[in-house]
Amino acid sequence: MKKPKPDEMEYYQQEDLLKLDWGPRKTSWMDTAVDFRPGTYIYPGKAKNLRVLDLPNPRDWAVTDDDWQLPEGWKQIVLEGMAERLSKYRSFKVFMDICVRCGACADKCHFFIGSGDPKNMPVLRAELLRSIYRKDFTALGKVFGKLAGGRELTPDVIKEWFYYFFQCTECRRCSVFCPYGIDTAEITMMGRELLGLLGLYVNWVIEPVANCYRFGNHLGIQPHGLKDTLEFMAEDIEEATGIQIDIPINKKGAEILFFTPSGDFVAAPGIYTCMAYMLLFHELGIDYTWSTYASDGGNFGLFTSHEALKRLNSKIYAEAKRLGVKWILGGECGHMWRVINQYMDTVSGPADFLEVPRSPLTGTVFEHARSTKVVHIMEFLADAIRHGKLNLDPSRNDHIRVTFHDSCNTARGMGILEEPRYVIRNACNHFYEMPENTIREQTFCCGGGAGLGTDENMEMRLRGGLPRGSAVRHVQEHHGVNQLAAMCAIDRATLVTVCDYWAPGVQVTGISELVANAMIFKGEKRRTHDLRLEPIPGMTEVGEESETVEVAANE
């Protein structure tokens, strides 16, 4: 399904995606074949990318092929891989055993809400894997088979795994409501790892991982390309503010290594968030550096395997050691923060060669980062605002009526709930929350995370984005909201489409962008345009455009 044109939006909303059937199917779930309908699946990983990563069974194939060219002995490969992971990860074994199929998670998944497909209920998605576990790893399943909830591992099961494990954004909303604390995202991750043993990946995930291995970022931007990109941004910053900024790159001995997701280098609206970082750091006199070798903090390894996750995460710490920085500051991203917060200590161990982060502006010691040595930009900015270090004029954003999307990984994965709200309220006068059951720990996903945000998957992205889009539409209609703020690169990319479809007229922004547009900078010219070089309503020019505003250093 192609993305509809603006004049087709209403037709598709009423006649296509909102025709949902949440009722039981005519056949049992074990007997219902997968329907690889265009718009609901992602193209498979290309052989060249598997070869870069030294992954098994590289070949060119299509999801719609009858023969997926599975390797010889594929069934044994999967069962041995499952046995290894059951032994290695205690949580996996527990999650396979303790589910009572109560259904508390069923209506909590955005993909089930948006599609009505029972296999998108988290409990049934996990059952796709659990049924094989029962058949081959439990006594009852070996004896009674289907009567005990077990089934044979067949090529059709593998196809079913591929279809549904890549219709899960691993957002963990279901886990919030599970009375047993089962984390279906971990089950999805195990399923994807097992598929990977057969060379079954989606290209939207595996190509960024391959790029990151070779170039240090998911987009394959080479060092000179990154330098040029940041210099182009600096030119736009000067045009908007009159301020010339320095761009420290690969600077040895800097206090802070800064990294951000690669989406912030090339795609709107992320590029404006990146411009905001540069402008804020320049104004605050932060001794920091970019790295052209570990330029991307994002980690698509999280969507691939634990081994890929570890390898991508390690490049950041290797570069921090090479450059001799004291600690690390990270930008607005979701999955990179879940990796650092939930996996880094396990897969890599504490970064003892770095110092416990201390703000050079306020002296605040970020004790929660004592092990990882990484601080989130929202934590850093909230602390700076709390201590009066940012000269903000929120009236500069009075044309904006903003709501906030809690990114799944930073909200549920890290518990960063109040800092972004504090920052937004200090940068904007008009902030409105979406309904309570759609925010904070219960936030709905963007519908395109975990490597699902590609165009050939557009129907499922829009279906998965229905709950979030509906909540945005609610505050748009009740409060006139015209901007949705998000502190995740994937969110900023995918929510543009979600809002265009479900809440037309709402733009997507990063939080740092709002801060930079509200901030009064020393030596700035009269601000008539924001960082997007769009006119600011009500900010009519007085005198020549080159006129500067004299601002005291600490005013």
CSV table of N, CA, C and O in Angstrom, one decimal, residues 295-389:
chain,number,residue,atom,x,y,z
A,295,SER,N,30.1,8.1,15.1
A,295,SER,CA,29.2,9.3,15.0
A,295,SER,C,27.8,9.0,15.4
A,295,SER,O,27.0,9.9,15.6
A,296,ASP,N,27.4,7.7,15.4
A,296,ASP,CA,26.0,7.3,15.6
A,296,ASP,C,25.8,6.6,16.9
A,296,ASP,O,26.4,5.6,17.2
A,297,GLY,N,25.0,7.2,17.8
A,297,GLY,CA,24.6,6.5,19.0
A,297,GLY,C,23.5,5.5,18.9
A,297,GLY,O,23.3,4.6,19.8
A,298,GLY,N,22.8,5.6,17.8
A,298,GLY,CA,21.7,4.6,17.6
A,298,GLY,C,22.3,3.2,17.5
A,298,GLY,O,23.4,3.0,17.2
A,299,ASN,N,21.4,2.2,17.7
A,299,ASN,CA,21.9,0.8,17.8
A,299,ASN,C,20.8,-0.1,17.2
A,299,ASN,O,20.0,-0.7,17.9
A,300,PHE,N,20.9,-0.3,15.9
A,300,PHE,CA,20.0,-1.3,15.3
A,300,PHE,C,20.4,-2.7,15.6
A,300,PHE,O,19.7,-3.6,15.2
A,301,GLY,N,21.5,-2.9,16.3
A,301,GLY,CA,21.8,-4.2,16.8
A,301,GLY,C,20.8,-4.7,17.7
A,301,GLY,O,20.6,-5.9,17.9
A,302,LEU,N,20.1,-3.8,18.4
A,302,LEU,CA,19.0,-4.2,19.3
A,302,LEU,C,17.9,-4.9,18.6
A,302,LEU,O,17.3,-5.8,19.2
A,303,PHE,N,17.8,-4.7,17.3
A,303,PHE,CA,16.7,-5.3,16.6
A,303,PHE,C,17.2,-6.5,15.8
A,303,PHE,O,16.5,-7.1,15.0
A,304,THR,N,18.5,-6.9,16.0
A,304,THR,CA,19.1,-8.0,15.3
A,304,THR,C,19.5,-9.1,16.1
A,304,THR,O,19.0,-10.2,16.0
A,305,SER,N,20.4,-8.9,17.1
A,305,SER,CA,20.9,-9.9,18.0
A,305,SER,C,21.7,-9.3,19.1
A,305,SER,O,22.1,-8.1,19.0
A,306,HIS,N,21.8,-10.0,20.2
A,306,HIS,CA,22.6,-9.5,21.3
A,306,HIS,C,24.1,-9.2,20.9
A,306,HIS,O,24.7,-8.3,21.4
A,307,GLU,N,24.6,-10.1,20.0
A,307,GLU,CA,26.0,-9.9,19.6
A,307,GLU,C,26.1,-8.6,18.8
A,307,GLU,O,27.1,-7.9,19.0
A,308,ALA,N,25.2,-8.4,17.9
A,308,ALA,CA,25.3,-7.1,17.1
A,308,ALA,C,25.1,-5.9,18.0
A,308,ALA,O,25.8,-4.9,17.8
A,309,LEU,N,24.2,-6.0,18.9
A,309,LEU,CA,24.0,-4.9,19.9
A,309,LEU,C,25.3,-4.6,20.6
A,309,LEU,O,25.7,-3.4,20.7
A,310,LYS,N,26.0,-5.6,21.1
A,310,LYS,CA,27.3,-5.4,21.8
A,310,LYS,C,28.3,-4.8,20.9
A,310,LYS,O,29.0,-3.8,21.3
A,311,ARG,N,28.5,-5.2,19.7
A,311,ARG,CA,29.5,-4.7,18.8
A,311,ARG,C,29.2,-3.2,18.4
A,311,ARG,O,30.2,-2.4,18.4
A,312,LEU,N,28.0,-2.9,18.2
A,312,LEU,CA,27.7,-1.5,17.9
A,312,LEU,C,27.8,-0.6,19.1
A,312,LEU,O,28.3,0.6,19.0
A,313,ASN,N,27.5,-1.1,20.3
A,313,ASN,CA,27.6,-0.2,21.5
A,313,ASN,C,29.1,0.0,21.8
A,313,ASN,O,29.5,1.1,22.3
A,314,SER,N,29.9,-1.0,21.5
A,314,SER,CA,31.3,-0.9,22.0
A,314,SER,C,32.1,0.2,21.2
A,314,SER,O,33.1,0.7,21.7
A,315,LYS,N,31.7,0.5,20.0
A,315,LYS,CA,32.4,1.5,19.2
A,315,LYS,C,32.4,2.9,19.9
A,315,LYS,O,33.4,3.6,19.9
A,316,ILE,N,31.3,3.2,20.7
A,316,ILE,CA,31.2,4.5,21.4
A,316,ILE,C,32.3,4.5,22.5
A,316,ILE,O,33.0,5.5,22.6
A,317,TYR,N,32.4,3.5,23.2
A,317,TYR,CA,33.4,3.5,24.3
A,317,TYR,C,34.8,3.4,23.8
A,317,TYR,O,35.7,4.0,24.4
A,318,ALA,N,35.0,2.7,22.7
A,318,ALA,CA,36.3,2.6,22.2
A,318,ALA,C,36.8,4.0,21.7
A,318,ALA,O,37.9,4.4,21.9
A,319,GLU,N,35.9,4.8,21.1
A,319,GLU,CA,36.2,6.1,20.7
A,319,GLU,C,36.4,7.1,21.8
A,319,GLU,O,37.3,7.9,21.8
A,320,ALA,N,35.6,6.9,22.9
A,320,ALA,CA,35.8,7.7,24.1
A,320,ALA,C,37.2,7.5,24.7
A,320,ALA,O,37.8,8.5,25.1
A,321,LYS,N,37.6,6.3,24.7
A,321,LYS,CA,39.0,6.0,25.2
A,321,LYS,C,40.0,6.5,24.3
A,321,LYS,O,41.0,7.1,24.7
A,322,ARG,N,39.8,6.4,22.9
A,322,ARG,CA,40.8,6.9,22.0
A,322,ARG,C,41.0,8.4,22.1
A,322,ARG,O,42.1,9.0,22.1
A,323,LEU,N,39.9,9.1,22.3
A,323,LEU,CA,39.9,10.6,22.3
A,323,LEU,C,40.3,11.1,23.7
A,323,LEU,O,40.6,12.3,23.8
A,324,GLY,N,40.2,10.3,24.7
A,324,GLY,CA,40.6,10.7,26.0
A,324,GLY,C,39.6,11.6,26.7
A,324,GLY,O,40.0,12.5,27.5
A,325,VAL,N,38.3,11.5,26.4
A,325,VAL,CA,37.3,12.3,27.0
A,325,VAL,C,37.0,11.9,28.5
A,325,VAL,O,37.5,10.8,28.9
A,326,LYS,N,36.3,12.7,29.2
A,326,LYS,CA,36.0,12.3,30.6
A,326,LYS,C,34.7,11.6,30.7
A,326,LYS,O,34.5,10.7,31.5
A,327,TRP,N,33.7,12.0,29.9
A,327,TRP,CA,32.4,11.3,30.0
A,327,TRP,C,31.6,11.6,28.6
A,327,TRP,O,32.2,12.3,27.8
A,328,ILE,N,30.4,11.0,28.5
A,328,ILE,CA,29.7,11.0,27.3
A,328,ILE,C,28.4,11.6,27.4
A,328,ILE,O,27.6,11.3,28.4
A,329,LEU,N,28.0,12.4,26.4
A,329,LEU,CA,26.6,13.0,26.4
A,329,LEU,C,25.9,12.6,25.1
A,329,LEU,O,26.6,12.6,24.0
A,330,GLY,N,24.7,12.1,25.2
A,330,GLY,CA,24.0,11.6,24.1
A,330,GLY,C,22.8,12.4,23.8
A,330,GLY,O,22.1,13.1,24.6
A,331,GLY,N,22.4,12.5,22.5
A,331,GLY,CA,21.3,13.3,22.0
A,331,GLY,C,20.0,12.6,22.1
A,331,GLY,O,19.8,11.6,22.8
A,332,GLU,N,19.0,13.1,21.4
A,332,GLU,CA,17.6,12.6,21.5
A,332,GLU,C,17.4,11.4,20.6
A,332,GLU,O,17.3,11.5,19.4
A,333,CYS,N,17.5,10.2,21.3
A,333,CYS,CA,17.3,9.0,20.6
A,333,CYS,C,16.6,8.0,21.6
A,333,CYS,O,16.8,8.1,22.8
A,334,GLY,N,15.9,7.0,21.1
A,334,GLY,CA,15.3,6.0,21.9
A,334,GLY,C,16.1,4.8,22.1
A,334,GLY,O,16.5,4.4,23.2
A,335,HIS,N,16.3,4.0,21.0
A,335,HIS,CA,16.9,2.7,21.1
A,335,HIS,C,18.3,2.8,21.6
A,335,HIS,O,18.8,1.9,22.3
A,336,MET,N,19.0,3.8,21.3
A,336,MET,CA,20.4,3.9,21.8
A,336,MET,C,20.4,4.0,23.3
A,336,MET,O,21.3,3.5,24.0
A,337,TRP,N,19.4,4.7,23.9
A,337,TRP,CA,19.3,4.8,25.3
A,337,TRP,C,18.8,3.5,26.0
A,337,TRP,O,19.3,3.2,27.1
A,338,ARG,N,18.0,2.8,25.3
A,338,ARG,CA,17.6,1.5,25.9
A,338,ARG,C,18.8,0.5,26.0
A,338,ARG,O,19.0,-0.2,27.0
A,339,VAL,N,19.6,0.5,24.9
A,339,VAL,CA,20.8,-0.3,24.9
A,339,VAL,C,21.8,0.1,26.1
A,339,VAL,O,22.3,-0.7,26.8
A,340,ILE,N,22.0,1.4,26.2
A,340,ILE,CA,23.0,1.9,27.2
A,340,ILE,C,22.4,1.6,28.6
A,340,ILE,O,23.1,1.2,29.5
A,341,ASN,N,21.1,1.9,28.8
A,341,ASN,CA,20.5,1.8,30.1
A,341,ASN,C,20.3,0.4,30.6
A,341,ASN,O,20.4,0.0,31.7
A,342,GLN,N,19.8,-0.5,29.6
A,342,GLN,CA,19.4,-1.8,30.0
A,342,GLN,C,20.4,-3.0,29.6
A,342,GLN,O,20.3,-4.0,30.2
A,343,TYR,N,21.3,-2.7,28.7
A,343,TYR,CA,22.1,-3.8,28.2
A,343,TYR,C,23.6,-3.6,28.4
A,343,TYR,O,24.4,-4.5,28.4
A,344,MET,N,24.0,-2.3,28.4
A,344,MET,CA,25.4,-2.0,28.3
A,344,MET,C,26.3,-2.7,29.4
A,344,MET,O,27.3,-3.3,29.1
A,345,ASP,N,25.8,-2.6,30.7
A,345,ASP,CA,26.6,-3.2,31.7
A,345,ASP,C,26.7,-4.7,31.6
A,345,ASP,O,27.8,-5.3,31.9
A,346,THR,N,25.7,-5.4,31.1
A,346,THR,CA,25.7,-6.8,30.9
A,346,THR,C,26.6,-7.2,29.8
A,346,THR,O,27.4,-8.2,29.9
A,347,VAL,N,26.5,-6.6,28.6
A,347,VAL,CA,27.2,-7.0,27.4
A,347,VAL,C,28.7,-6.5,27.4
A,347,VAL,O,29.5,-7.1,26.8
A,348,SER,N,28.9,-5.3,28.0
A,348,SER,CA,30.2,-4.7,27.9
A,348,SER,C,30.9,-4.5,29.3
A,348,SER,O,32.1,-4.3,29.3
A,349,GLY,N,30.1,-4.4,30.3
A,349,GLY,CA,30.7,-4.1,31.6
A,349,GLY,C,30.8,-2.6,31.9
A,349,GLY,O,30.8,-1.8,30.9
A,350,PRO,N,31.0,-2.2,33.1
A,350,PRO,CA,31.1,-0.8,33.5
A,350,PRO,C,32.3,-0.1,32.7
A,350,PRO,O,33.3,-0.7,32.5
A,351,ALA,N,32.1,1.2,32.3
A,351,ALA,CA,33.1,2.0,31.6
A,351,ALA,C,34.0,2.6,32.7
A,351,ALA,O,34.0,3.9,32.9
A,352,ASP,N,34.8,1.9,33.4
A,352,ASP,CA,35.6,2.4,34.5
A,352,ASP,C,36.7,3.3,34.1
A,352,ASP,O,37.3,4.0,34.9
A,353,PHE,N,37.1,3.4,32.8
A,353,PHE,CA,38.1,4.3,32.4
A,353,PHE,C,37.6,5.7,32.2
A,353,PHE,O,38.4,6.6,32.0
A,354,LEU,N,36.3,6.0,32.3
A,354,LEU,CA,35.7,7.3,32.3
A,354,LEU,C,35.4,7.8,33.7
A,354,LEU,O,35.3,7.0,34.6
A,355,GLU,N,35.1,9.1,33.8
A,355,GLU,CA,34.7,9.7,35.0
A,355,GLU,C,33.2,9.7,35.2
A,355,GLU,O,32.5,9.7,34.2
A,356,VAL,N,32.8,9.8,36.4
A,356,VAL,CA,31.3,9.9,36.6
A,356,VAL,C,30.9,11.3,36.1
A,356,VAL,O,31.6,12.3,36.4
A,357,PRO,N,29.9,11.4,35.2
A,357,PRO,CA,29.6,12.6,34.6
A,357,PRO,C,29.3,13.8,35.6
A,357,PRO,O,28.5,13.6,36.5
A,358,ARG,N,29.9,14.9,35.3
A,358,ARG,CA,29.6,16.1,36.1
A,358,ARG,C,29.4,17.3,35.2
A,358,ARG,O,30.2,17.5,34.3
A,359,SER,N,28.3,18.0,35.3
A,359,SER,CA,27.9,19.1,34.5
A,359,SER,C,29.0,20.2,34.6
A,359,SER,O,29.2,20.7,35.8
A,360,PRO,N,29.6,20.6,33.5
A,360,PRO,CA,30.5,21.8,33.6
A,360,PRO,C,29.8,23.1,33.9
A,360,PRO,O,30.4,24.1,34.2
A,361,LEU,N,28.5,23.1,33.7
A,361,LEU,CA,27.7,24.3,33.9
A,361,LEU,C,27.2,24.5,35.4
A,361,LEU,O,27.3,25.6,35.9
A,362,THR,N,26.8,23.4,36.0
A,362,THR,CA,26.2,23.5,37.3
A,362,THR,C,26.9,22.7,38.4
A,362,THR,O,26.7,22.9,39.6
A,363,GLY,N,27.9,21.9,38.0
A,363,GLY,CA,28.5,21.0,39.0
A,363,GLY,C,27.8,19.8,39.4
A,363,GLY,O,28.2,19.0,40.3
A,364,THR,N,26.6,19.6,38.9
A,364,THR,CA,25.8,18.5,39.3
A,364,THR,C,26.5,17.2,38.8
A,364,THR,O,26.9,17.0,37.7
A,365,VAL,N,26.5,16.2,39.8
A,365,VAL,CA,27.1,14.9,39.5
A,365,VAL,C,25.9,14.0,39.1
A,365,VAL,O,25.0,13.8,39.9
A,366,PHE,N,25.9,13.4,38.0
A,366,PHE,CA,24.8,12.5,37.5
A,366,PHE,C,25.1,11.1,38.0
A,366,PHE,O,25.7,10.2,37.3
A,367,GLU,N,24.7,10.8,39.3
A,367,GLU,CA,25.1,9.6,39.9
A,367,GLU,C,24.5,8.4,39.2
A,367,GLU,O,25.0,7.3,39.3
A,368,HIS,N,23.3,8.6,38.6
A,368,HIS,CA,22.6,7.4,38.0
A,368,HIS,C,23.5,6.9,36.8
A,368,HIS,O,23.3,5.8,36.3
A,369,ALA,N,24.4,7.7,36.3
A,369,ALA,CA,25.3,7.4,35.2
A,369,ALA,C,26.7,6.9,35.6
A,369,ALA,O,27.6,6.9,34.9
A,370,ARG,N,26.8,6.5,36.9
A,370,ARG,CA,28.1,6.2,37.5
A,370,ARG,C,28.7,5.0,36.7
A,370,ARG,O,29.9,4.9,36.6
A,371,SER,N,27.9,4.1,36.2
A,371,SER,CA,28.4,2.9,35.6
A,371,SER,C,28.6,3.1,34.1
A,371,SER,O,29.6,2.9,33.5
A,372,THR,N,27.5,3.6,33.4
A,372,THR,CA,27.6,3.8,31.9
A,372,THR,C,28.4,5.0,31.5
A,372,THR,O,28.9,5.1,30.4
A,373,LYS,N,28.4,6.1,32.4
A,373,LYS,CA,29.1,7.3,32.1
A,373,LYS,C,28.5,8.1,31.0
A,373,LYS,O,29.1,8.9,30.3
A,374,VAL,N,27.2,7.8,30.7
A,374,VAL,CA,26.5,8.5,29.6
A,374,VAL,C,25.3,9.2,30.2
A,374,VAL,O,24.5,8.7,31.0
A,375,VAL,N,25.1,10.5,29.8
A,375,VAL,CA,24.0,11.3,30.3
A,375,VAL,C,23.1,11.7,29.1
A,375,VAL,O,23.6,12.0,28.0
A,376,HIS,N,21.8,11.7,29.3
A,376,HIS,CA,20.8,12.1,28.2
A,376,HIS,C,20.8,13.6,28.1
A,376,HIS,O,20.8,14.3,29.1
A,377,ILE,N,20.6,14.1,26.9
A,377,ILE,CA,20.6,15.5,26.7
A,377,ILE,C,19.4,16.2,27.5
A,377,ILE,O,19.6,17.3,27.9
A,378,MET,N,18.3,15.5,27.7
A,378,MET,CA,17.2,16.1,28.4
A,378,MET,C,17.6,16.2,29.9
A,378,MET,O,17.2,17.1,30.6
A,379,GLU,N,18.3,15.2,30.4
A,379,GLU,CA,18.8,15.3,31.8
A,379,GLU,C,19.7,16.5,31.9
A,379,GLU,O,19.7,17.3,32.9
A,380,PHE,N,20.6,16.7,31.0
A,380,PHE,CA,21.6,17.7,31.0
A,380,PHE,C,20.9,19.1,30.9
A,380,PHE,O,21.2,20.0,31.6
A,381,LEU,N,19.9,19.3,30.0
A,381,LEU,CA,19.3,20.5,29.8
A,381,LEU,C,18.4,20.9,30.9
A,381,LEU,O,18.3,22.0,31.4
A,382,ALA,N,17.7,19.9,31.5
A,382,ALA,CA,16.8,20.1,32.6
A,382,ALA,C,17.6,20.6,33.8
A,382,ALA,O,17.1,21.6,34.5
A,383,ASP,N,18.7,20.0,34.0
A,383,ASP,CA,19.6,20.5,35.1
A,383,ASP,C,20.1,21.9,34.9
A,383,ASP,O,20.1,22.7,35.8
A,384,ALA,N,20.5,22.2,33.6
A,384,ALA,CA,20.9,23.6,33.3
A,384,ALA,C,19.8,24.6,33.5
A,384,ALA,O,20.1,25.7,34.0
A,385,ILE,N,18.6,24.3,33.1
A,385,ILE,CA,17.5,25.2,33.2
A,385,ILE,C,17.2,25.4,34.7
A,385,ILE,O,16.9,26.5,35.2
A,386,ARG,N,17.2,24.3,35.5
A,386,ARG,CA,16.9,24.4,36.9
A,386,ARG,C,17.9,25.3,37.6
A,386,ARG,O,17.5,26.0,38.6
A,387,HIS,N,19.1,25.4,37.1
A,387,HIS,CA,20.1,26.3,37.7
A,387,HIS,C,20.2,27.6,37.0
A,387,HIS,O,21.2,28.4,37.3
A,388,GLY,N,19.3,27.9,36.2
A,388,GLY,CA,19.3,29.3,35.5
A,388,GLY,C,20.4,29.5,34.5
A,388,GLY,O,20.8,30.7,34.3
A,389,LYS,N,20.9,28.5,33.9
A,389,LYS,CA,22.0,28.6,32.9
A,389,LYS,C,21.5,28.9,31.5
A,389,LYS,O,22.4,29.2,30.7
